[in-house]
Coordinates of C-alpha atoms in Angstrom, one line a residue:
Chain A
M5 CA -36.8 3.7 16.4
I6 CA -33.1 3.3 16.9
D7 CA -31.4 5.8 19.4
Y8 CA -29.0 7.4 16.9
R9 CA -26.9 8.8 19.7
L10 CA -25.8 5.3 20.5
L11 CA -25.1 4.6 16.9
Q12 CA -23.1 7.9 16.8
A13 CA -20.9 6.7 19.6
L14 CA -20.3 3.3 17.8
S15 CA -19.4 5.3 14.5
A16 CA -17.0 7.5 16.4
V17 CA -15.2 4.7 18.1
L18 CA -14.7 2.8 14.8
E19 CA -13.9 6.0 12.9
E20 CA -11.5 7.5 15.4
G21 CA -9.9 4.1 16.3
G22 CA -10.7 4.2 20.1
F23 CA -12.9 5.3 22.9
E24 CA -10.8 8.2 24.0
R25 CA -10.5 9.8 20.6
A26 CA -14.2 9.1 20.0
A27 CA -15.1 11.0 23.2
H28 CA -12.9 13.9 22.1
H29 CA -14.5 13.9 18.7
L30 CA -18.0 14.0 20.2
F31 CA -17.2 16.4 23.0
L32 CA -18.3 13.7 25.6
T33 CA -16.3 12.1 28.4
Q34 CA -14.9 8.7 27.7
S35 CA -17.2 7.0 30.2
A36 CA -20.2 8.6 28.4
V37 CA -19.1 6.9 25.2
S38 CA -18.5 3.7 26.9
Q39 CA -22.0 3.9 28.5
R40 CA -23.7 4.5 25.1
I41 CA -21.8 1.4 23.6
K42 CA -23.0 -0.8 26.6
Q43 CA -26.6 0.6 26.3
L44 CA -26.6 -0.3 22.5
E45 CA -25.2 -3.8 23.4
A46 CA -27.8 -4.2 26.1
Q47 CA -30.6 -3.4 23.8
L48 CA -29.4 -5.8 21.1
G49 CA -28.4 -8.5 23.5
Q50 CA -25.0 -8.9 21.8
P51 CA -21.7 -7.1 21.4
V52 CA -21.2 -4.5 18.8
L53 CA -17.5 -4.1 19.3
V54 CA -14.5 -6.4 19.8
R55 CA -12.5 -4.6 22.5
S56 CA -9.2 -4.9 20.6
T57 CA -6.7 -2.0 19.8
P58 CA -8.2 -0.4 17.8
P59 CA -11.7 -1.8 18.5
R60 CA -13.3 -3.7 15.8
A61 CA -16.9 -3.9 14.9
T62 CA -18.7 -7.4 15.3
S63 CA -20.8 -8.5 12.5
V64 CA -23.9 -6.7 13.9
G65 CA -21.8 -3.7 14.8
Q66 CA -20.7 -3.5 11.2
R67 CA -24.3 -3.5 10.0
L68 CA -25.3 -0.7 12.3
Y69 CA -22.3 1.3 11.3
N70 CA -23.2 0.9 7.6
H71 CA -26.8 1.9 8.4
M72 CA -25.6 4.9 10.3
Q73 CA -23.5 6.0 7.2
Q74 CA -26.5 5.7 4.9
V75 CA -28.6 7.7 7.3
Q76 CA -26.0 10.4 7.6
Q77 CA -25.8 10.6 3.7
L78 CA -29.5 11.0 3.5
E79 CA -29.5 13.6 6.2
A80 CA -26.7 15.4 4.4
E81 CA -28.8 15.5 1.3
L82 CA -31.7 17.2 3.0
G83 CA -29.4 20.3 3.0
L84 CA -30.6 21.3 6.5
S85 CA -28.3 23.2 8.7
G86 CA -26.9 20.9 11.3
A87 CA -26.3 18.2 8.7
P88 CA -23.2 16.3 9.5
D89 CA -20.0 17.6 8.0
N90 CA -18.3 14.2 8.3
M91 CA -20.0 12.2 5.6
T92 CA -17.4 9.6 4.6
I93 CA -17.3 7.5 1.4
R94 CA -15.3 4.4 2.2
M95 CA -14.3 2.5 -0.9
T96 CA -11.7 -0.2 -2.0
V97 CA -9.7 0.5 -5.2
N98 CA -7.0 -1.0 -7.1
A99 CA -3.6 0.4 -6.4
D100 CA -2.8 1.3 -10.0
S101 CA -6.0 3.5 -10.6
L102 CA -5.3 5.3 -7.3
A103 CA -1.6 6.0 -8.6
T104 CA -3.0 7.4 -11.9
W105 CA -6.3 8.5 -13.1
L106 CA -8.6 8.1 -10.1
P107 CA -7.8 11.1 -7.9
A108 CA -8.9 13.6 -10.4
A109 CA -12.4 11.8 -10.4
L110 CA -12.7 12.3 -6.6
V111 CA -12.8 16.2 -6.7
L112 CA -16.5 17.0 -6.6
P113 CA -16.9 20.7 -6.0
E114 CA -20.7 20.6 -5.3
H115 CA -20.0 18.1 -2.5
D116 CA -17.3 19.8 -0.7
T117 CA -18.0 18.4 2.8
L118 CA -17.3 14.9 1.6
R119 CA -14.4 12.8 3.0
F120 CA -13.0 9.7 1.3
N121 CA -11.6 6.8 3.1
I122 CA -9.8 4.8 0.5
S123 CA -8.5 1.3 0.9
V124 CA -6.2 -0.3 -1.6
D125 CA -6.8 -4.0 -2.3
D126 CA -7.7 -6.4 -5.0
Q127 CA -11.0 -7.5 -6.3
A128 CA -11.5 -10.4 -4.0
V129 CA -11.0 -8.4 -0.9
G130 CA -12.8 -5.3 -2.1
L131 CA -16.0 -7.2 -3.0
R132 CA -15.9 -9.1 0.2
Q133 CA -15.5 -5.8 2.2
M134 CA -18.4 -4.4 0.3
K135 CA -20.6 -7.4 1.1
Q136 CA -19.7 -7.1 4.7
G137 CA -20.5 -3.3 4.7
E138 CA -17.0 -2.2 5.4
V139 CA -16.9 -0.1 2.2
M140 CA -19.7 1.4 0.1
A141 CA -18.2 1.0 -3.4
C142 CA -15.4 -0.9 -5.0
L143 CA -13.3 -0.3 -8.1
C144 CA -11.8 -3.5 -9.4
A145 CA -11.4 -6.0 -12.3
S146 CA -14.3 -8.1 -11.5
A147 CA -17.6 -7.8 -13.5
E148 CA -19.4 -10.1 -11.2
R149 CA -22.4 -8.2 -9.8
L150 CA -23.1 -8.4 -6.1
N151 CA -26.5 -9.4 -4.9
G152 CA -28.3 -5.9 -4.6
G153 CA -25.4 -4.2 -6.3
S154 CA -24.8 -2.7 -9.7
V155 CA -21.7 -2.9 -11.9
V156 CA -20.6 -0.1 -14.3
P157 CA -17.9 -0.9 -16.9
L158 CA -15.2 1.7 -16.9
G159 CA -12.6 0.8 -19.4
K160 CA -9.4 -1.2 -19.8
M161 CA -6.1 -0.2 -18.2
R162 CA -3.3 -1.0 -20.5
Y163 CA -0.1 -2.5 -19.1
R164 CA 3.3 -3.0 -20.7
A165 CA 6.1 -5.3 -19.6
L166 CA 9.1 -2.9 -19.0
A167 CA 12.5 -2.7 -17.7
S168 CA 15.5 -0.4 -17.8
P169 CA 17.7 -0.6 -20.9
E170 CA 20.6 -1.7 -18.7
F171 CA 18.5 -4.5 -17.2
I172 CA 17.4 -5.7 -20.6
L173 CA 21.0 -5.7 -21.9
R174 CA 22.3 -7.4 -18.7
H175 CA 19.8 -10.2 -18.7
R176 CA 19.7 -10.3 -22.6
L177 CA 16.1 -10.2 -22.8
H178 CA 15.8 -9.1 -26.4
L179 CA 16.3 -11.6 -29.0
Q180 CA 20.1 -11.9 -29.7
D181 CA 21.7 -11.9 -33.2
G182 CA 20.9 -15.2 -34.9
E183 CA 18.1 -16.1 -32.5
V184 CA 14.9 -16.9 -34.3
A185 CA 11.7 -15.7 -32.7
A186 CA 9.9 -19.0 -32.9
E187 CA 6.3 -19.3 -31.4
N188 CA 6.7 -18.5 -27.8
G189 CA 10.4 -17.5 -28.3
S190 CA 13.5 -19.7 -28.8
P191 CA 14.1 -22.1 -25.9
V192 CA 17.2 -20.0 -24.9
H193 CA 15.4 -16.8 -25.0
R194 CA 12.5 -18.3 -23.1
E195 CA 15.0 -19.5 -20.3
R196 CA 16.5 -16.0 -20.1
L197 CA 13.1 -14.6 -19.5
A198 CA 12.2 -17.0 -16.9
Q199 CA 15.4 -16.4 -15.0
A200 CA 15.3 -12.5 -15.0
P201 CA 14.4 -11.0 -11.7
C202 CA 10.7 -10.1 -11.8
L203 CA 8.7 -7.5 -9.9
V204 CA 5.4 -8.6 -8.5
F205 CA 3.1 -6.2 -6.5
N206 CA 1.9 -9.0 -4.1
R207 CA 0.8 -12.6 -4.1
D208 CA -2.6 -11.6 -5.8
D209 CA -0.9 -9.8 -8.7
P210 CA -1.1 -12.2 -11.6
L211 CA 0.1 -9.9 -14.4
Q212 CA 3.7 -11.0 -14.6
H213 CA 2.8 -14.6 -14.7
W214 CA 0.2 -14.0 -17.4
F215 CA 2.8 -12.1 -19.6
L216 CA 5.4 -15.0 -19.2
A217 CA 2.9 -17.6 -19.9
E218 CA 1.8 -15.8 -23.1
V219 CA 5.1 -14.8 -24.5
A220 CA 7.4 -17.8 -23.4
N221 CA 5.0 -20.3 -22.0
T222 CA 7.0 -20.3 -18.8
E223 CA 6.8 -18.7 -15.3
P224 CA 9.1 -16.2 -13.4
R225 CA 11.7 -18.1 -11.3
R226 CA 12.9 -15.1 -9.2
I227 CA 10.5 -12.8 -7.8
H228 CA 10.7 -9.6 -5.8
L229 CA 7.5 -8.6 -4.0
C230 CA 7.1 -4.8 -4.0
P231 CA 3.6 -3.7 -2.8
S232 CA 3.7 0.0 -3.9
S233 CA 2.9 1.4 -7.3
E234 CA 5.4 4.0 -7.2
G235 CA 8.0 1.7 -5.6
F236 CA 7.4 -0.7 -8.4
V237 CA 8.2 1.8 -11.0
Q238 CA 11.3 3.1 -9.1
S239 CA 12.5 -0.6 -8.6
A240 CA 12.2 -1.1 -12.5
L241 CA 14.0 2.3 -13.1
A242 CA 16.8 1.2 -10.7
G243 CA 17.2 -2.2 -12.6
L244 CA 16.0 -4.5 -9.7
G245 CA 13.6 -6.3 -12.0
Y246 CA 11.1 -6.0 -14.8
G247 CA 7.3 -5.9 -14.4
L248 CA 4.0 -4.9 -15.8
M249 CA 3.2 -1.2 -15.4
P250 CA 0.3 0.9 -16.4
E251 CA 0.9 2.9 -19.5
L252 CA -0.6 5.9 -17.7
Q253 CA 1.9 5.9 -15.0
I254 CA 5.1 5.5 -17.1
Y255 CA 4.6 7.3 -20.4
Q256 CA 7.1 9.8 -19.4
H257 CA 9.8 7.2 -18.6
L258 CA 9.0 5.6 -22.0
S259 CA 9.5 8.8 -23.9
T260 CA 12.9 9.6 -22.2
G261 CA 13.9 5.9 -22.7
R262 CA 14.4 5.0 -19.1
L263 CA 12.0 2.3 -19.5
R264 CA 11.6 0.0 -22.5
D265 CA 9.4 -2.8 -23.5
I266 CA 10.8 -6.2 -22.9
V267 CA 8.8 -7.6 -25.8
P268 CA 8.1 -4.8 -28.3
G269 CA 4.5 -4.6 -29.3
Y270 CA 3.2 -6.7 -26.3
V271 CA 0.4 -5.0 -24.2
L272 CA -1.9 -6.6 -21.5
D273 CA -5.3 -4.9 -20.9
T274 CA -7.2 -5.4 -17.6
P275 CA -10.9 -4.2 -17.4
L276 CA -12.0 -2.1 -14.5
Y277 CA -15.6 -1.9 -13.1
W278 CA -17.3 0.4 -10.5
H279 CA -19.4 -1.6 -8.0
H280 CA -22.0 0.2 -6.0
W281 CA -25.3 -0.5 -4.2
Q282 CA -28.5 -0.2 -6.1
T283 CA -29.9 2.4 -3.7
E284 CA -27.5 5.2 -4.5
S285 CA -27.6 8.5 -2.7
Q286 CA -27.2 11.9 -4.7
V287 CA -23.5 12.0 -3.7
M288 CA -22.8 8.5 -4.7
V289 CA -24.5 9.2 -8.2
A290 CA -22.3 12.3 -8.6
L291 CA -19.2 10.1 -7.7
R292 CA -20.2 7.5 -10.1
Q293 CA -20.7 10.0 -13.0
S294 CA -17.3 11.6 -12.2
I295 CA -15.6 8.3 -12.2
V296 CA -17.2 7.2 -15.5
S297 CA -16.4 10.4 -17.3
E298 CA -12.7 10.5 -16.0
A299 CA -12.2 6.8 -16.8
A300 CA -13.5 7.5 -20.4
R301 CA -10.7 10.1 -20.7
H302 CA -7.9 7.8 -19.7
L303 CA -8.9 4.1 -20.2
Y304 CA -9.3 2.1 -23.3
P305 CA -12.9 1.3 -24.2
L306 CA -13.9 -2.1 -22.9
V307 CA -15.5 -3.2 -26.1
D308 CA -13.6 -2.4 -29.3
P309 CA -16.1 -0.7 -31.7
G310 CA -16.5 -2.2 -35.1
Chain B
M254 CA 19.5 -32.5 14.1
I255 CA 16.4 -31.1 12.5
D256 CA 15.1 -32.8 9.3
Y257 CA 15.4 -30.0 7.0
R258 CA 13.2 -31.6 4.4
L259 CA 10.3 -30.9 6.8
L260 CA 11.3 -27.2 7.3
Q261 CA 11.6 -27.0 3.5
A262 CA 8.0 -28.1 3.3
L263 CA 6.9 -25.6 5.9
S264 CA 8.8 -22.7 4.2
A265 CA 7.2 -23.6 0.9
V266 CA 3.8 -23.6 2.3
L267 CA 4.3 -20.3 3.9
E268 CA 6.0 -18.7 0.9
E269 CA 3.7 -20.0 -1.8
G270 CA 0.6 -19.4 0.3
G271 CA -0.7 -23.0 0.2
F272 CA 0.0 -26.7 0.1
E273 CA -0.8 -27.2 -3.6
R274 CA 1.5 -24.4 -4.7
A275 CA 4.1 -25.6 -2.2
A276 CA 3.9 -29.1 -3.8
H277 CA 4.3 -27.6 -7.2
H278 CA 7.3 -25.5 -6.2
L279 CA 9.0 -28.5 -4.5
F280 CA 8.1 -31.0 -7.3
L281 CA 6.3 -33.2 -4.7
T282 CA 2.7 -34.3 -4.4
Q283 CA 0.5 -32.4 -2.2
S284 CA 0.1 -35.4 0.0
A285 CA 3.8 -35.6 0.4
V286 CA 3.9 -31.9 1.6
S287 CA 1.1 -32.6 3.9
Q288 CA 2.9 -35.7 5.3
R289 CA 6.0 -33.6 6.1
I290 CA 4.1 -31.0 7.9
K291 CA 2.4 -33.6 9.9
Q292 CA 5.6 -35.3 10.7
L293 CA 7.2 -32.1 11.9
E294 CA 4.1 -31.4 14.1
A295 CA 4.3 -34.9 15.5
Q296 CA 8.0 -34.4 16.4
L297 CA 7.2 -31.1 18.1
G298 CA 4.1 -32.2 19.7
Q299 CA 2.4 -29.0 18.4
P300 CA 1.1 -27.3 15.3
V301 CA 3.3 -25.3 13.0
L302 CA 0.6 -24.1 10.8
V303 CA -2.9 -22.5 11.2
R304 CA -4.8 -24.2 8.4
S305 CA -6.4 -20.9 7.1
T306 CA -6.4 -19.7 3.5
P307 CA -3.5 -19.0 3.0
P308 CA -2.1 -21.0 5.9
R309 CA -0.4 -19.0 8.6
A310 CA 2.6 -20.0 10.9
T311 CA 2.0 -20.6 14.5
S312 CA 4.5 -19.1 16.9
V313 CA 6.7 -22.1 16.8
G314 CA 6.1 -22.3 13.0
Q315 CA 7.3 -18.8 12.5
R316 CA 10.5 -19.4 14.6
L317 CA 11.3 -22.5 12.6
Y318 CA 10.6 -20.6 9.3
N319 CA 13.0 -17.9 10.5
H320 CA 15.7 -20.4 11.4
M321 CA 15.3 -22.0 8.0
Q322 CA 15.9 -18.7 6.3
Q323 CA 19.0 -18.1 8.3
V324 CA 20.3 -21.6 7.5
Q325 CA 19.6 -21.0 3.7
Q326 CA 21.4 -17.8 3.7
L327 CA 24.4 -19.4 5.4
E328 CA 24.3 -22.3 2.8
A329 CA 24.0 -19.8 0.1
E330 CA 27.3 -18.1 1.4
L331 CA 29.2 -21.3 1.2
G332 CA 29.1 -20.8 -2.5
L333 CA 28.6 -24.4 -3.2
S334 CA 26.7 -25.6 -6.2
G335 CA 23.3 -26.7 -5.3
A336 CA 23.1 -23.8 -3.0
P337 CA 19.4 -22.6 -2.9
D338 CA 18.7 -19.9 -5.4
N339 CA 15.6 -18.8 -3.5
M340 CA 17.3 -16.8 -0.7
T341 CA 14.7 -14.2 0.3
I342 CA 15.2 -11.1 2.3
R343 CA 12.0 -10.1 3.9
M344 CA 11.9 -6.5 5.3
T345 CA 9.4 -3.9 6.3
V346 CA 9.9 -0.3 5.1
N347 CA 8.2 2.9 5.2
A348 CA 6.1 3.7 2.1
D349 CA 7.9 7.0 1.2
S350 CA 11.3 5.4 1.1
L351 CA 10.1 2.6 -1.2
A352 CA 8.5 5.3 -3.5
T353 CA 11.8 7.3 -3.7
W354 CA 15.4 6.5 -2.8
L355 CA 15.4 2.8 -1.5
P356 CA 14.9 0.7 -4.7
A357 CA 18.2 1.8 -6.1
A358 CA 19.9 0.5 -2.9
L359 CA 18.4 -3.0 -3.4
V360 CA 20.3 -3.7 -6.6
L361 CA 23.2 -5.8 -5.5
P362 CA 25.1 -7.1 -8.5
E363 CA 27.3 -9.5 -6.5
H364 CA 24.2 -11.1 -5.0
D365 CA 22.2 -11.7 -8.0
T366 CA 20.2 -14.6 -6.8
L367 CA 18.6 -12.6 -4.0
R368 CA 15.0 -12.1 -3.8
F369 CA 13.3 -9.4 -1.8
N370 CA 9.9 -9.7 -0.1
I371 CA 9.0 -6.0 0.8
S372 CA 6.2 -5.1 3.2
V373 CA 5.1 -1.6 3.6
D374 CA 4.1 -0.6 7.1
D375 CA 4.9 1.9 9.9
Q376 CA 7.6 1.6 12.5
A377 CA 5.2 -0.1 15.2
V378 CA 4.2 -2.9 12.8
G379 CA 7.6 -3.1 11.2
L380 CA 9.6 -3.7 14.5
R381 CA 6.9 -6.0 16.0
Q382 CA 7.3 -8.2 12.7
M383 CA 10.9 -8.2 13.2
K384 CA 10.7 -9.4 16.8
Q385 CA 8.3 -12.1 15.7
G386 CA 10.6 -13.2 13.0
E387 CA 8.3 -12.3 10.1
V388 CA 10.9 -9.9 8.6
M389 CA 14.6 -9.8 8.9
A390 CA 15.1 -6.1 8.8
C391 CA 13.1 -2.9 9.1
L392 CA 13.6 0.6 7.6
C393 CA 11.6 3.1 9.9
A394 CA 11.6 6.3 11.9
S395 CA 12.1 4.6 15.4
A396 CA 15.7 4.7 16.8
E397 CA 14.7 2.2 19.5
R398 CA 17.0 -0.7 19.4
L399 CA 15.5 -4.2 19.5
N400 CA 17.0 -6.7 21.9
G401 CA 19.7 -8.6 19.9
G402 CA 19.4 -6.1 17.2
S403 CA 21.3 -3.1 15.8
V404 CA 20.3 0.4 14.6
V405 CA 22.0 2.2 11.9
P406 CA 21.1 6.0 11.5
L407 CA 20.4 6.8 7.9
G408 CA 19.3 10.4 7.6
K409 CA 16.4 12.6 7.6
M410 CA 13.6 12.6 5.0
R411 CA 12.4 16.1 4.3
Y412 CA 8.7 16.7 3.9
R413 CA 6.9 19.8 2.7
A414 CA 3.2 20.9 3.1
L415 CA 1.9 21.1 -0.5
A416 CA -1.2 21.6 -2.5
S417 CA -2.1 22.7 -6.0
P418 CA -2.2 26.4 -6.7
E419 CA -5.8 26.2 -7.4
F420 CA -6.5 24.5 -4.1
I421 CA -4.5 27.1 -2.2
L422 CA -6.6 29.9 -3.9
R423 CA -9.9 28.2 -3.5
H424 CA -9.4 27.6 0.3
R425 CA -7.5 31.0 0.7
L426 CA -4.7 29.1 2.5
H427 CA -2.0 31.9 1.9
L428 CA -2.3 35.0 4.1
Q429 CA -4.8 37.5 2.5
D430 CA -4.2 41.2 2.0
G431 CA -4.3 42.9 5.3
E432 CA -4.1 39.7 7.3
V433 CA -1.2 39.9 9.8
A434 CA 0.8 36.7 10.3
A435 CA 0.7 36.5 14.1
E436 CA 2.3 33.8 16.0
N437 CA 0.5 30.7 14.9
G438 CA -1.3 32.7 12.2
S439 CA -4.3 34.9 12.4
P440 CA -7.4 33.2 13.9
V441 CA -9.2 33.5 10.5
H442 CA -6.3 32.1 8.6
R443 CA -6.0 29.4 11.2
E444 CA -9.5 28.4 10.8
R445 CA -9.2 28.2 7.0
L446 CA -6.2 25.9 7.4
A447 CA -8.2 23.7 9.8
Q448 CA -11.0 23.5 7.5
A449 CA -9.1 22.7 4.3
P450 CA -9.3 19.0 3.1
C451 CA -6.4 17.3 4.3
L452 CA -4.7 14.1 2.9
V453 CA -3.6 11.6 5.3
F454 CA -1.8 8.3 4.3
N455 CA -3.4 6.2 7.0
R456 CA -4.5 6.3 10.7
D457 CA -0.8 6.1 11.7
D458 CA 0.3 9.0 9.7
P459 CA 0.8 11.9 12.0
L460 CA 2.6 14.4 9.7
Q461 CA -0.5 16.6 8.8
H462 CA -1.4 16.8 12.4
W463 CA 2.1 17.8 13.4
F464 CA 2.1 20.4 10.7
L465 CA -1.2 22.0 11.6
A466 CA -0.3 21.9 15.4
E467 CA 2.9 23.7 14.6
V468 CA 1.8 26.3 12.3
A469 CA -1.7 27.0 13.5
N470 CA -2.2 25.2 16.8
T471 CA -5.1 23.4 15.4
E472 CA -6.0 20.1 13.8
P473 CA -7.4 19.1 10.4
R474 CA -11.2 18.8 10.5
R475 CA -11.7 17.2 7.1
I476 CA -9.5 14.2 6.2
H477 CA -9.2 11.9 3.2
L478 CA -7.4 8.7 3.9
C479 CA -5.3 7.7 0.8
P480 CA -2.9 4.9 1.5
S481 CA -0.7 5.2 -1.5
S482 CA 2.5 7.3 -2.0
E483 CA 1.7 8.0 -5.6
G484 CA -2.0 8.3 -5.1
F485 CA -1.4 10.8 -2.4
V486 CA 0.7 12.9 -4.8
Q487 CA -1.9 12.5 -7.6
S488 CA -4.7 13.6 -5.2
A489 CA -2.8 16.7 -4.3
L490 CA -2.1 17.6 -7.9
A491 CA -5.8 16.9 -8.6
G492 CA -6.8 19.4 -5.8
L493 CA -8.4 16.9 -3.6
G494 CA -6.5 18.0 -0.7
Y495 CA -3.2 19.2 0.7
G496 CA -0.6 17.0 2.6
L497 CA 2.9 16.5 3.6
M498 CA 5.1 15.0 0.7
P499 CA 8.8 14.0 0.5
E500 CA 10.8 16.6 -1.4
L501 CA 12.5 13.7 -3.1
Q502 CA 9.1 12.6 -4.7
I503 CA 7.7 15.9 -5.8
Y504 CA 10.6 18.2 -6.7
Q505 CA 9.5 18.0 -10.4
H506 CA 6.1 19.3 -9.5
L507 CA 7.6 22.1 -7.3
S508 CA 9.7 23.1 -10.3
T509 CA 6.8 23.2 -12.8
G510 CA 4.7 25.0 -10.1
R511 CA 1.9 22.3 -10.1
L512 CA 2.5 21.9 -6.3
R513 CA 3.2 24.8 -3.9
D514 CA 4.0 25.2 -0.3
I515 CA 1.1 26.1 1.9
V516 CA 3.4 27.8 4.4
P517 CA 6.3 28.9 2.5
G518 CA 9.6 28.0 4.1
Y519 CA 8.0 25.2 6.4
V520 CA 9.8 21.8 6.3
L521 CA 9.3 18.8 8.5
D522 CA 12.2 16.3 8.7
T523 CA 11.7 12.7 10.0
P524 CA 14.6 10.5 10.7
L525 CA 15.1 7.1 9.2
Y526 CA 16.9 4.1 10.8
W527 CA 17.8 0.6 9.5
H528 CA 17.2 -2.1 12.1
H529 CA 18.9 -5.5 11.5
W530 CA 19.9 -8.4 13.8
Q531 CA 23.5 -8.4 15.3
T532 CA 24.4 -11.7 13.5
E533 CA 24.5 -10.5 10.0
S534 CA 25.0 -12.7 7.1
Q535 CA 27.4 -11.5 4.4
V536 CA 24.5 -10.5 2.1
M537 CA 22.8 -8.5 4.9
V538 CA 26.1 -6.7 5.4
A539 CA 26.2 -5.8 1.7
L540 CA 22.6 -4.8 1.8
R541 CA 23.2 -2.5 4.9
Q542 CA 26.2 -0.8 3.2
S543 CA 24.3 -0.2 0.0
I544 CA 21.4 1.3 2.0
V545 CA 23.7 3.5 4.1
S546 CA 25.3 4.9 1.0
E547 CA 22.2 5.3 -1.0
A548 CA 20.6 7.1 2.0
A549 CA 23.6 9.4 2.3
R550 CA 23.2 10.5 -1.2
H551 CA 19.5 11.4 -0.9
L552 CA 18.7 12.2 2.8
Y553 CA 19.7 15.1 5.1
P554 CA 22.3 14.3 7.7
L555 CA 20.6 13.3 11.0
V556 CA 22.9 15.4 13.1
D557 CA 23.4 19.0 11.7
P558 CA 27.3 19.6 11.6
G559 CA 28.4 22.7 13.6

């Protein structure tokens, strides 16, 4: 049997980001925490922590941390007094969900000792973090099931290509008088679309490139990288560039006319999936159900009926 | 004299995130790009790139990249035809500025070939990135001048500790009938504040801890980590937790009553500074002036008059 006092020290060092804060958290001296980590490493014959600032888990350290979390969840569900009040759900989600519909799904009144540790990243990173045990679940655009995992389809998030009216006018992004909307736009119009400054969330954000490829068979030449959901919208409102934004986030600006479609009628839907491990604890079941039902209220169905 | 074709290859590999995309960008074959990097490394007698995915600059590679950027800026300012149209200003800013007042300051009509590459991080990371040449400027809370750098005070961003009315009621965060508001609150009230779920942006965000230390001489026991400005506000609206939010971002929710002060009258001001290098190009001067004037419109003065 594993000595869980040692794993508790390991968890505290990782969660608190250091030996001193871990000691404070556990009501121990710093040297007692350090002793426990060393004892754990002696038993295993290998290090569990990289002594960086903050300390990071080695591969085996991460597996132990993950195991500790599962044990704590199971303990919490026993409902005994003395069950840990620091059960933490670590998950990686896409930025646009966190900026719109997701937070309401995280309010679980029956599990009110729960804590969330949310990371924002794209699908490639999120699923890798899940495999490595760094997060317990992942909300992303990939339907590819992890070995031992389950995937729940949530719906489609609808994006529109938007800019401020002044921006559209200045860069003449709407078809001008006399221009014919040929397939993929007229060459002149296509060139204006390619030249217009384009907002991109980060290097992994393909939406703007997909948009331009589809409507004008070209790619953006001038890109601003703006890795913030709200900063992205504010940058569009200010006229810094155009970009693809979730309808859920900007319906208000559409209704006031502060943002307008660049290509009226164009929408881009991206699917969203919830990835979790097959052995779900009660609280993970409750979270999944809450996420599925909140998603159904806000996202478009993944498969069109009919 | 440096062979700038080689530096151009290096810049493209770093900016595009790979040899293939760099080749595409430069209209070269991938092997030509690879040749140029090797030639550069042969001349220097040391590697300029770590061959990871994406490739990263070595220390000397980063210095060369930084130099290349400065040369490109100077070239662009010559105003000759053929000047590069890909002048990129890389900067690290705090998340809350990017989500509120900053984007409007980035619209510089006289410099309309400019591109921004924005990173979101806190002051410690931002200033380190500036020292290492990864970014050219930094907007953060630190007034400490870098060696060779200049610091411009911008103003104070005002935060308020807010939650949804339901959340305040459920966790009984306002003083209850008969409770006396002693210094630092009554012990019972203090305990309720400490127990209430608290939103924290990331491990470097001290605002909630400062708030609780000041109003109740305690610290939050149950924390949700939510690294997104808009996700933070949405989480507060949904009732997941309380947290400190910039007045600029939530005035609308204050006026509709969807968010309320936890401790009426409490505000927390954090200063903001613009860090740039002393040798400023024309475009960096224009950017600084735009940022200073936009900040003056939205932030509180750093030194109270009188």
